[in-house]
Coordinates of C-alpha atoms in Angstrom, one line a residue:
Chain E
X1 CA -51.2 187.9 81.4
X2 CA -50.0 185.2 82.8
X3 CA -51.8 182.5 85.2
X4 CA -52.0 181.4 88.7
X5 CA -50.7 178.1 88.0
X6 CA -47.7 179.6 85.2
X7 CA -46.9 181.9 87.8
X8 CA -46.3 179.5 90.6
X9 CA -44.0 177.2 88.4
X10 CA -41.6 179.5 86.8
X11 CA -41.7 180.4 90.9
X12 CA -40.9 177.3 91.2
X13 CA -38.1 176.6 88.4
X14 CA -36.0 179.9 89.2
X15 CA -33.4 178.1 89.8
X16 CA -33.6 174.7 87.5
X17 CA -33.1 174.1 84.4
X18 CA -35.9 172.4 83.5
X19 CA -39.5 172.6 85.5
X20 CA -41.4 169.6 86.4
X21 CA -44.0 170.2 83.5
X22 CA -40.8 170.2 81.1
X23 CA -39.6 167.3 82.3
X24 CA -42.8 165.9 82.1
X25 CA -43.5 166.5 78.9
X26 CA -40.0 165.7 77.2
X27 CA -40.3 162.3 79.5
X28 CA -43.8 161.7 77.6
X29 CA -42.2 162.1 74.3
X30 CA -39.1 159.9 74.8
X31 CA -42.2 157.5 75.7
X32 CA -44.1 158.1 72.5
X33 CA -40.8 158.1 69.9
X34 CA -39.6 154.9 72.3
X35 CA -43.6 153.1 72.3
X36 CA -43.0 154.2 67.8
X37 CA -40.2 152.8 67.9
X38 CA -40.5 149.5 69.0
X39 CA -44.2 149.0 66.6
X40 CA -41.8 149.6 63.7
X41 CA -39.3 147.8 65.0
X42 CA -41.9 144.6 65.6
X43 CA -43.4 144.7 62.5
X44 CA -41.0 144.7 60.5
X45 CA -39.8 141.5 62.2
X46 CA -43.4 140.0 61.6
X47 CA -43.7 141.4 57.9
X48 CA -39.6 139.2 57.0
X49 CA -40.7 136.1 59.5
X50 CA -41.9 134.0 56.2
X51 CA -39.4 135.2 54.0
X52 CA -37.5 131.8 53.7
X53 CA -41.4 130.5 52.0
X54 CA -39.5 131.3 48.2
X55 CA -37.3 128.9 47.8
X56 CA -33.6 129.1 45.9
X57 CA -32.2 126.4 44.3
X58 CA -30.4 123.1 45.3
X59 CA -28.1 120.9 43.9
X60 CA -29.0 118.9 40.6
X61 CA -27.2 116.9 38.3
X62 CA -27.1 117.2 34.4
X63 CA -25.5 114.4 32.9
X64 CA -22.0 112.7 32.4
X65 CA -19.5 115.0 31.0
X66 CA -19.7 112.9 28.2
X67 CA -23.5 114.2 27.1
X68 CA -21.9 117.0 26.3
X69 CA -19.6 117.8 23.3
X70 CA -17.1 120.8 23.2
X71 CA -18.9 123.8 21.5
X72 CA -22.2 123.1 22.9
X73 CA -25.2 124.7 24.8
X74 CA -27.9 122.7 27.2
X75 CA -30.8 125.0 28.5
X76 CA -32.9 123.4 31.7
X77 CA -35.2 125.8 31.7
X78 CA -37.2 124.3 34.7
X79 CA -33.5 125.0 36.7
X80 CA -33.0 128.5 35.0
X81 CA -30.3 126.9 34.1
X82 CA -27.7 126.8 30.9
X83 CA -24.6 124.3 30.8
X84 CA -22.0 125.9 28.1
X85 CA -19.4 123.5 27.1
X86 CA -16.8 126.2 25.4
X87 CA -14.9 125.0 23.0
X88 CA -11.9 124.0 24.5
X89 CA -13.6 122.1 26.7
X90 CA -14.5 124.2 29.8
X91 CA -18.0 123.6 30.9
X92 CA -19.5 126.7 32.5
X93 CA -23.3 127.5 34.3
X94 CA -25.2 130.4 33.7
X95 CA -28.0 131.2 35.3
X96 CA -30.7 132.4 32.7
X97 CA -31.4 135.6 34.3
X98 CA -30.8 138.9 32.8
X99 CA -29.0 141.1 35.6
X100 CA -31.0 143.9 34.2
X101 CA -34.4 143.2 35.6
X102 CA -34.3 140.1 36.4
X103 CA -36.8 139.2 33.0
X104 CA -35.2 135.3 31.7
X105 CA -33.0 135.4 29.4
X106 CA -33.3 132.5 26.4
X107 CA -31.4 131.6 23.6
X108 CA -31.3 133.1 19.8
X109 CA -29.9 130.5 17.9
X110 CA -29.6 132.8 15.0
X111 CA -27.9 135.3 16.1
X112 CA -26.1 132.6 18.6
X113 CA -26.7 134.9 21.4
X114 CA -28.9 135.0 24.8
X115 CA -31.3 137.8 24.9
X116 CA -34.1 139.1 27.0
X117 CA -37.3 139.8 26.3
X118 CA -37.5 142.7 28.4
X119 CA -35.5 145.4 27.4
X120 CA -33.2 143.2 24.5
X121 CA -29.5 143.0 26.1
X122 CA -27.9 140.3 24.8
X123 CA -24.6 138.2 26.4
X124 CA -23.1 135.7 24.3
X125 CA -22.1 132.0 25.5
X126 CA -19.8 132.9 27.7
X127 CA -22.7 135.5 30.2
X128 CA -20.6 138.5 28.4
X129 CA -22.8 141.1 27.5
X130 CA -22.3 142.4 24.2
X131 CA -25.6 144.7 24.0
X132 CA -26.2 147.5 27.1
X133 CA -29.4 148.1 28.8
X134 CA -27.3 145.0 31.0
X135 CA -24.3 146.1 32.4
X136 CA -22.7 143.3 33.7
X137 CA -22.5 139.8 32.6
X138 CA -24.7 136.6 33.6
X139 CA -24.9 134.8 37.2
X140 CA -22.7 131.7 37.5
X141 CA -23.5 128.4 39.5
X142 CA -21.0 126.9 41.2
X143 CA -20.3 123.4 39.6
X144 CA -18.3 119.9 41.2
X145 CA -17.7 118.0 37.9
X146 CA -16.9 113.7 38.0
X147 CA -16.7 110.9 35.3
X148 CA -19.4 109.9 36.2
X149 CA -22.1 112.8 37.2
X150 CA -22.1 116.9 36.7
X151 CA -23.8 118.7 39.3
X152 CA -24.5 122.3 40.0
X153 CA -25.5 124.2 42.7
X154 CA -28.1 126.0 41.6
X155 CA -28.5 127.4 45.0
X156 CA -25.6 129.5 45.2
X157 CA -25.6 132.7 42.6
X158 CA -22.7 134.0 41.8
X159 CA -22.8 137.2 40.8
X160 CA -19.8 138.6 37.9
X161 CA -18.5 142.4 37.3
X162 CA -17.1 141.2 34.6
X163 CA -16.8 137.4 32.8
X164 CA -13.2 135.5 33.8
X165 CA -11.6 132.5 32.5
X166 CA -11.6 131.4 36.4
X167 CA -15.0 131.0 35.4
X168 CA -14.9 128.4 33.8
X169 CA -14.6 124.6 35.5
X170 CA -12.2 122.0 32.8
X171 CA -12.6 118.4 33.9
X172 CA -8.8 116.2 33.3
X173 CA -10.4 112.8 33.6
X174 CA -11.5 110.3 31.2
Chain T
X1 CA -95.0 159.3 67.5
X2 CA -95.8 155.1 66.5
X3 CA -92.5 153.5 67.5
X4 CA -92.2 153.3 63.7
X5 CA -91.9 156.4 63.1
X6 CA -90.0 157.2 66.2
X7 CA -87.5 154.3 64.8
X8 CA -86.7 156.1 61.3
X9 CA -86.8 159.5 63.3
X10 CA -83.7 158.6 66.0
X11 CA -81.7 157.2 63.1
X12 CA -82.5 160.5 60.0
X13 CA -83.3 163.7 62.5
X14 CA -84.6 165.7 59.8
X15 CA -88.2 165.9 58.0
X16 CA -87.3 167.4 54.3
X17 CA -86.1 170.9 54.3
X18 CA -88.2 173.2 52.1
X19 CA -86.5 176.6 53.6
X20 CA -82.9 177.3 52.6
X21 CA -82.4 177.5 56.4
X22 CA -83.4 173.9 56.2
X23 CA -81.6 172.5 53.4
X24 CA -78.1 174.6 55.1
X25 CA -79.8 172.3 58.1
X26 CA -79.5 169.5 56.5
X27 CA -76.4 169.7 55.0
X28 CA -75.5 170.1 58.5
X29 CA -76.7 166.8 59.8
X30 CA -76.6 164.4 58.0
X31 CA -72.8 162.6 58.1
X32 CA -72.5 162.5 54.0
X33 CA -73.2 165.6 53.2
X34 CA -71.4 167.5 56.2
X35 CA -68.7 166.8 53.9
X36 CA -70.3 169.6 51.9
X37 CA -70.1 173.5 53.2
X38 CA -73.7 174.9 53.6
X39 CA -73.6 177.0 50.8
X40 CA -71.2 177.3 48.3
X41 CA -70.3 180.7 45.8
X42 CA -72.7 179.7 42.9
X43 CA -69.3 180.7 40.7
X44 CA -68.0 177.4 41.8
X45 CA -70.0 175.5 40.1
X46 CA -68.3 175.4 36.5
X47 CA -68.0 172.4 35.5
X48 CA -66.1 173.3 33.5
X49 CA -63.9 174.0 36.6
X50 CA -63.3 171.6 38.7
X51 CA -64.7 168.5 36.2
X52 CA -66.2 166.6 39.4
X53 CA -62.6 165.0 39.3
X54 CA -61.4 165.0 42.2
X55 CA -65.9 163.8 43.9
X56 CA -65.4 161.0 40.5
X57 CA -62.9 159.2 41.8
X58 CA -64.0 159.3 45.0
X59 CA -67.1 157.6 43.7
X60 CA -64.7 155.1 41.8
X61 CA -63.4 154.4 45.0
X62 CA -66.8 153.2 47.1
X63 CA -67.4 151.2 43.8
X64 CA -63.4 149.4 44.8
X65 CA -64.2 148.6 48.2
X66 CA -67.6 147.1 47.4
X67 CA -66.5 144.8 44.2
X68 CA -63.0 144.2 46.2
X69 CA -65.0 143.0 49.4
X70 CA -66.8 141.0 46.8
X71 CA -63.4 140.2 45.2
X72 CA -62.8 138.7 48.2
X73 CA -64.9 135.9 48.3
X74 CA -63.9 134.3 45.5
X75 CA -59.5 134.8 45.4
X76 CA -57.4 132.6 46.9
X77 CA -53.6 133.7 47.5
X78 CA -51.1 131.8 46.7
X79 CA -50.0 130.7 43.9
X80 CA -51.4 127.6 43.1
X81 CA -55.4 128.6 43.5
X82 CA -54.5 132.5 42.6
X83 CA -55.1 131.3 38.6
X84 CA -57.5 128.9 39.3
X85 CA -59.5 131.0 41.7
X86 CA -59.7 134.2 39.1
X87 CA -61.0 131.6 36.2
X88 CA -63.6 129.9 38.1
X89 CA -64.7 133.3 38.6
X90 CA -65.3 133.7 35.6
X91 CA -67.0 131.4 34.3
X92 CA -68.6 129.6 37.4
X93 CA -69.7 132.5 39.8
X94 CA -72.9 134.3 38.6
X95 CA -71.6 137.9 37.3
X96 CA -68.1 137.4 39.0
X97 CA -66.8 138.5 35.2
X98 CA -68.9 141.1 35.5
X99 CA -67.5 142.3 38.5
X100 CA -64.0 141.5 37.9
X101 CA -64.3 144.0 35.3
X102 CA -65.6 146.5 37.2
X103 CA -63.1 146.0 39.4
X104 CA -60.2 146.2 36.6
X105 CA -61.8 149.6 34.4
X106 CA -63.0 151.5 38.0
X107 CA -58.4 151.1 39.3
X108 CA -57.7 151.9 36.4
X109 CA -59.8 155.2 35.5
X110 CA -59.0 155.6 38.9
X111 CA -55.1 156.5 38.3
X112 CA -56.4 158.6 35.3
X113 CA -59.0 160.8 36.6
X114 CA -56.6 161.2 39.8
X115 CA -53.4 162.8 37.2
X116 CA -56.5 165.0 35.7
X117 CA -57.4 166.0 39.1
X118 CA -53.3 166.4 39.1
X119 CA -53.6 168.4 36.1
X120 CA -56.7 170.9 36.6
X121 CA -55.1 171.7 40.1
X122 CA -52.2 172.7 39.1
X123 CA -53.2 174.3 35.5
X124 CA -55.4 176.3 37.5
X125 CA -53.2 177.3 40.2
X126 CA -55.2 175.9 42.2
X127 CA -51.9 174.7 44.4
X128 CA -51.1 178.3 45.5
X129 CA -51.2 179.6 49.2
X130 CA -52.8 178.6 50.8
X131 CA -53.2 174.7 49.8
X132 CA -50.1 174.2 49.2
X133 CA -50.0 170.9 52.0
X134 CA -53.6 169.6 50.2
X135 CA -50.9 169.7 46.8
X136 CA -48.4 167.2 49.4
X137 CA -50.9 165.2 50.0
X138 CA -52.6 164.9 46.9
X139 CA -49.1 163.3 45.9
X140 CA -49.3 161.0 48.4
X141 CA -52.2 159.6 47.3
X142 CA -51.5 158.8 44.0
X143 CA -48.6 157.5 45.0
X144 CA -51.1 155.5 47.2
X145 CA -53.6 155.2 43.9
X146 CA -50.2 153.4 41.8
X147 CA -49.9 151.5 44.5
X148 CA -53.2 150.2 44.7
X149 CA -53.2 149.7 41.2
X150 CA -49.5 147.9 40.9
X151 CA -50.1 145.6 43.7
X152 CA -53.8 144.7 42.1
X153 CA -51.8 143.8 38.8
X154 CA -49.6 141.2 40.6
X155 CA -53.1 139.1 41.7
X156 CA -54.5 137.5 39.0
X157 CA -50.7 135.1 39.3
X158 CA -50.9 135.8 35.6
X159 CA -47.8 135.5 32.5
X160 CA -48.7 140.0 32.5
X161 CA -48.4 140.3 36.4
X162 CA -45.8 137.5 37.3
X163 CA -43.6 139.2 34.8
X164 CA -44.8 142.9 35.4
X165 CA -43.9 142.5 39.1
X166 CA -40.7 140.9 37.9
X167 CA -39.1 144.1 36.7
X168 CA -41.4 146.6 38.7
X169 CA -40.1 145.3 41.8
X170 CA -35.9 144.4 40.5
X171 CA -35.4 148.2 39.9
X172 CA -35.6 148.4 43.8
X173 CA -32.5 146.5 42.7
X174 CA -30.8 149.9 42.0
X175 CA -31.4 152.3 44.9
X176 CA -28.6 152.9 46.3
X177 CA -26.7 151.1 49.3
X178 CA -30.4 149.3 50.7
X179 CA -32.1 148.7 47.2
X180 CA -31.6 145.0 47.1
X181 CA -33.2 144.7 50.8
X182 CA -35.8 146.7 50.3
X183 CA -36.0 144.3 46.7
X184 CA -36.1 141.1 49.2
X185 CA -38.7 142.7 51.6
X186 CA -40.9 143.4 49.1
X187 CA -40.7 140.2 47.0
X188 CA -40.1 138.3 50.6
X189 CA -37.5 136.4 49.1
X190 CA -35.0 136.0 46.0
X191 CA -37.6 136.1 43.8
X192 CA -41.6 136.7 43.0
X193 CA -43.2 134.0 45.0
X194 CA -45.6 132.5 47.4
X195 CA -44.7 135.5 49.8
X196 CA -44.6 138.0 47.5
X197 CA -48.3 137.1 46.5
X198 CA -48.9 137.1 50.3
X199 CA -46.7 140.7 50.6
X200 CA -49.1 142.3 47.7
X201 CA -52.6 140.5 48.8
X202 CA -52.4 142.1 52.5
X203 CA -51.2 145.7 50.8
X204 CA -53.7 145.1 48.3
X205 CA -56.9 145.1 50.8
X206 CA -55.6 146.2 53.5
X207 CA -52.9 149.0 54.1
X208 CA -53.0 150.8 51.0
X209 CA -56.7 151.0 51.2
X210 CA -56.9 152.3 54.9
X211 CA -54.1 154.9 54.0
X212 CA -56.6 155.7 50.9
X213 CA -59.0 156.5 53.8
X214 CA -57.2 157.9 55.7
X215 CA -56.2 160.5 53.8
X216 CA -58.9 161.3 51.6
X217 CA -61.0 162.6 54.9
X218 CA -57.5 164.3 55.1
X219 CA -57.7 165.7 52.1
X220 CA -60.8 166.7 51.7
X221 CA -60.5 168.7 55.1
X222 CA -58.1 170.5 53.9
X223 CA -60.6 171.7 50.8
X224 CA -63.2 172.7 53.7
X225 CA -60.9 174.8 55.5
X226 CA -58.8 176.3 53.0
X227 CA -62.3 176.8 50.6
X228 CA -62.8 176.5 47.2
X229 CA -61.1 177.9 44.6
X230 CA -62.6 180.5 42.6
X231 CA -62.6 180.2 38.9
X232 CA -61.9 183.0 36.7
X233 CA -61.0 185.9 34.0
X234 CA -57.4 186.4 33.1
X235 CA -57.2 189.8 34.2
X236 CA -59.8 189.5 36.5
X237 CA -59.4 190.2 40.4
X238 CA -59.0 187.6 42.7
X239 CA -63.1 187.8 44.1
X240 CA -63.7 189.1 47.2
X241 CA -66.5 187.2 49.9
X242 CA -68.9 189.6 49.3
X243 CA -68.2 189.8 46.0
X244 CA -69.7 186.0 46.0
X245 CA -73.0 184.9 45.1
X246 CA -73.9 181.8 47.6
X247 CA -76.3 179.1 47.0
X248 CA -77.2 176.1 49.5
X249 CA -75.2 173.2 48.7
X250 CA -78.5 171.5 48.6
X251 CA -79.8 171.2 45.6
X252 CA -77.4 173.3 44.1
X253 CA -74.0 171.2 44.6
X254 CA -75.4 168.0 45.6
X255 CA -77.3 168.0 41.9
X256 CA -74.1 168.5 39.4
X257 CA -72.7 166.3 41.6
X258 CA -75.4 163.6 41.2
X259 CA -75.8 163.7 38.1
X260 CA -72.2 163.7 36.8
X261 CA -71.9 160.4 39.0
X262 CA -74.6 158.6 37.6
X263 CA -73.0 159.7 34.4
X264 CA -69.8 157.7 34.9
X265 CA -71.4 155.4 36.6
X266 CA -73.8 154.3 33.6
X267 CA -70.6 154.4 31.9
X268 CA -68.1 152.6 33.6
X269 CA -71.8 150.3 33.8
X270 CA -71.5 149.7 30.8
X271 CA -67.9 149.1 29.9
X272 CA -67.0 146.9 31.9
X273 CA -70.3 144.8 31.0
X274 CA -69.0 144.5 27.1
X275 CA -65.2 144.3 27.5
X276 CA -63.3 142.0 30.1
X277 CA -60.2 142.0 32.2
X278 CA -57.5 140.9 30.7
X279 CA -56.2 137.6 32.6
X280 CA -53.7 135.2 30.0
X281 CA -52.2 132.2 30.8
X282 CA -51.1 130.8 35.1
X283 CA -47.6 133.4 35.6
X284 CA -44.8 130.5 34.3
X285 CA -41.0 132.0 36.2
X286 CA -39.3 129.6 33.1
X287 CA -41.0 132.1 30.1
X288 CA -41.3 135.6 30.1
X289 CA -43.5 136.9 27.5
X290 CA -42.3 138.7 24.6
X291 CA -42.2 142.1 24.7
X292 CA -42.4 141.5 28.9
X293 CA -43.8 145.2 29.1
X294 CA -44.7 146.6 33.2
X295 CA -47.8 147.7 33.7
X296 CA -48.9 150.6 31.8
X297 CA -48.6 153.0 33.6
X298 CA -44.9 152.4 34.8
X299 CA -44.2 151.7 31.1
X300 CA -43.3 155.3 31.1
X301 CA -39.9 154.4 33.5
X302 CA -39.5 151.3 31.7
X303 CA -38.8 152.7 28.5
X304 CA -36.6 155.6 30.5
X305 CA -35.0 151.8 31.3
X306 CA -33.7 151.6 27.9
X307 CA -31.6 154.4 27.6
X308 CA -30.6 155.5 30.8
X309 CA -28.6 153.2 33.0
X310 CA -30.1 151.9 35.4
X311 CA -30.0 154.0 39.0
X312 CA -30.3 157.2 36.9
X313 CA -34.3 155.8 35.5
X314 CA -34.7 153.9 38.0
X315 CA -33.7 156.0 41.2
X316 CA -32.6 159.3 40.2
X317 CA -34.8 160.6 38.3
X318 CA -38.0 159.5 39.6
X319 CA -36.7 160.4 43.4
X320 CA -35.3 164.5 41.5
X321 CA -39.5 163.9 39.7
X322 CA -41.2 163.6 43.1
X323 CA -39.3 166.0 44.8
X324 CA -39.5 168.9 42.6
X325 CA -43.5 167.8 42.5
X326 CA -43.5 168.2 47.1
X327 CA -41.6 172.1 46.9
X328 CA -43.3 172.9 44.3
X329 CA -46.0 174.7 45.5
X330 CA -44.0 176.3 47.5
X331 CA -41.1 177.5 45.1
X332 CA -43.5 178.5 42.2
X333 CA -45.4 180.9 44.5
X334 CA -44.9 183.5 46.9
X335 CA -47.8 185.5 48.4
X336 CA -45.8 188.2 49.7
X337 CA -44.9 188.7 46.0
X338 CA -46.3 186.7 43.0
X339 CA -49.6 187.9 41.6
X340 CA -52.3 185.9 43.0
X341 CA -53.7 183.6 40.0
X342 CA -55.4 180.7 41.4
X343 CA -58.5 180.1 39.6
X344 CA -56.8 181.1 36.2
X345 CA -56.9 179.0 33.3
X346 CA -52.7 178.5 32.4
X347 CA -51.9 181.3 35.1
X348 CA -52.8 184.9 31.4
X349 CA -53.0 184.6 27.9
X350 CA -49.5 184.2 27.7
X351 CA -49.0 180.8 29.9
X352 CA -51.7 179.5 27.6
X353 CA -49.9 179.6 24.7
X354 CA -46.7 178.5 26.6
X355 CA -47.9 175.4 28.1
X356 CA -48.8 174.6 24.5
X357 CA -45.4 175.3 23.5
X358 CA -44.1 172.5 26.7
X359 CA -46.8 170.1 25.2
X360 CA -45.4 170.3 22.3
X361 CA -41.5 170.7 23.0
X362 CA -41.4 168.0 25.4
X363 CA -44.2 165.5 22.8
X364 CA -41.3 166.3 19.9
X365 CA -38.0 166.9 21.5
X366 CA -38.6 163.0 23.3
X367 CA -39.5 161.4 20.6
X368 CA -36.5 162.8 18.5
X369 CA -34.1 161.4 21.7
X370 CA -36.2 158.1 21.4
X371 CA -35.1 157.7 17.8
X372 CA -31.5 158.9 17.6
X373 CA -31.0 156.5 20.1
X374 CA -32.1 153.7 18.9
X375 CA -30.5 154.1 15.7
X376 CA -27.5 156.3 16.0
X377 CA -26.6 157.4 19.5
X378 CA -24.3 155.0 21.4
X379 CA -23.0 156.5 24.6
X380 CA -20.9 153.7 25.8
X381 CA -18.7 152.9 22.7
X382 CA -19.1 156.8 21.6
X383 CA -17.6 157.3 26.1
X384 CA -15.9 154.6 26.8
X385 CA -12.9 156.0 28.8
X386 CA -16.2 156.6 31.3
X387 CA -17.8 153.9 32.9
X388 CA -21.3 153.4 32.4
X389 CA -22.9 155.3 34.9
X390 CA -21.4 157.9 34.1
X391 CA -22.1 157.5 30.0
X392 CA -25.8 156.9 30.6
X393 CA -26.6 158.4 33.6
X394 CA -25.5 160.9 35.0
X395 CA -23.9 163.3 31.4
X396 CA -27.2 162.2 29.5
X397 CA -29.2 164.0 32.5
X398 CA -27.3 166.6 32.9
X399 CA -27.4 167.7 29.4
X400 CA -31.7 166.6 29.6
X401 CA -31.5 169.3 32.9
X402 CA -29.3 172.1 31.0
X403 CA -31.4 172.0 28.2
X404 CA -34.3 173.0 30.7
X405 CA -32.5 175.4 31.8
X406 CA -31.8 176.6 28.9
X407 CA -35.3 176.3 28.2
X408 CA -36.5 177.8 31.2
X409 CA -34.1 181.0 30.4
X410 CA -35.5 181.7 27.0
X411 CA -38.9 182.0 28.2
X412 CA -38.2 184.7 31.5
X413 CA -36.0 186.4 28.5
X414 CA -39.3 187.1 26.8
X415 CA -41.1 187.8 29.6
X416 CA -42.6 185.0 30.8
X417 CA -42.9 184.8 34.7
X418 CA -42.2 182.5 36.9
X419 CA -45.0 181.0 37.2
X420 CA -45.4 180.4 33.7
X421 CA -42.2 179.8 33.4
X422 CA -42.4 176.9 35.9
X423 CA -45.6 176.1 33.7
X424 CA -44.2 175.6 30.2
X425 CA -41.2 173.2 32.0
X426 CA -44.4 171.7 33.5
X427 CA -45.8 170.6 30.8
X428 CA -43.0 169.7 28.7
X429 CA -41.7 167.2 31.4
X430 CA -45.1 165.8 31.6
X431 CA -45.2 165.3 27.9
X432 CA -42.0 163.9 28.2
X433 CA -43.5 161.4 30.7
X434 CA -46.6 160.4 28.4
X435 CA -44.9 159.6 24.7
X436 CA -42.7 157.6 26.4
X437 CA -45.4 156.3 28.1
X438 CA -46.7 155.4 24.7
X439 CA -43.7 155.0 23.3
X440 CA -43.1 151.7 25.1
X441 CA -46.7 150.8 25.2
X442 CA -47.7 151.1 20.8
X443 CA -44.5 151.5 19.5
X444 CA -42.3 148.5 21.2
X445 CA -42.4 145.1 20.0
X446 CA -40.7 141.7 20.0
X447 CA -36.9 141.9 22.3
X448 CA -38.3 145.3 22.7
X449 CA -37.3 147.1 19.5
X450 CA -38.3 150.0 17.8
X451 CA -41.3 149.4 15.2
X452 CA -45.5 150.4 13.7
X453 CA -48.3 150.0 15.9
X454 CA -49.8 147.5 13.1
X455 CA -46.2 145.7 13.4
X456 CA -46.0 145.0 17.3

């Protein structure tokens, strides 16, 4: 059973692919999708607008090179930083954040390794993984060393896949 | 009519009914009651069928909305004020501690009831055709309730909440491609901080409750449209509408609901009057507690993380599980082919034994695997020529899936129907998750080492 308006529409659209009705329906559908997309975009932009509120780190001064003797490790908990001076005198600034699930690692003096309280990952003094579940070594920060000051740029974390000799900074001046 | 009577009548049009017709009319004309049909099958009122779990969940949502509104007046969502405002609430505001307890325990109980409700629906096959989509809506509600619980977990801003949220949001990092971007969006920055608290607060008090309200309405409407399933004995044919005796909703169903609701409410009030919601010292971003555990409902995933590569533990396995649960009602039962088992606990007599077997195997197998992996098995060094994601991810996952597949084949070979075998698998996996959660909660101490509960 075909009602009258439909019949008229069929006659009208006999020679065109789209009837007026289906054309308008598509237009409305398109506009609907566009509006929804705009809405989502606005919501996401809005949501992101105050992201910068969580502070990143800054460059901090930790002391003079002579303050740290070779083979020592100094913790700066407030900056989530461990300054390691290797036996050969090289400096390494490690981020005290587990690369597994972001817990803060602590230094275990008995075992001589960093340990994560969340899942038991362990790292050696260069940040290399001793014990999974963590897979990547601890992140490190860039160091700027002069005779009077060691500066650590805690604003820029260097994430590592493997430990490498290039991670270590040496200070030659005495 | 005098004025008072006219006002009363303008609000509530019914007079108290004295006959069945009046009682049915009352259900139709009352805002709350009209969620019910006017009459219900007498057999569907069997308390040990539904246990009223869905209705009780709605009751708890009501308690949460009211106590939540009260808490909003006392709470400040900023890192330096949040913890202080909770302390003030508990010590200086009249009944403040009690209201917070009520909110806290209701939220935890809600999560338990929602899971039990899901188990009931699963084991009585009440999700089979035509109720497939309502199962999916129920899953959505489960996720939303878990999300609401989790977002609320951060708000006290104590050591417990800060580190639990740190762990769980870090799991997002392991979602392929978009992971780090999603985590940054959720946290509002690189770490849990002021933006995170603001985001979680907004989700907790507006986005999630509103979504839950809308989907709950949809969920209940579907129950009305699909009608309630009828409990029946093993080997009993599904009853036709003619065979069922219908009784009026008022009073038969409503009396049960009110009684059950009041009992649970009384227990909840008693519990909240005696047991305080935990509050540790204020969050310290530099010193995680040891061990640092996720919220109890995520501890199962945290335990999984000890054994699987993080991409698998925090993304692949949960995603596969969710996909299986969504497709379950469509794969488990084909109305053109399979016998109707809706309303029969555990499908059949054999089904009962198989569900028990699944639970047993799941518990024993999970416990064994955890102990073996903890003390003897070292896959990364055993398979050191393979990348970690394969040796501790793909290989254990495929081995597990193969084991499950063989388990199902064995059941089928012994004459179990497809639906019964699926049920045994579901039981096995559910028992595995509960076991993982129990191990994570009670058997993990310092540095997440395995130990007895009394040593933790």
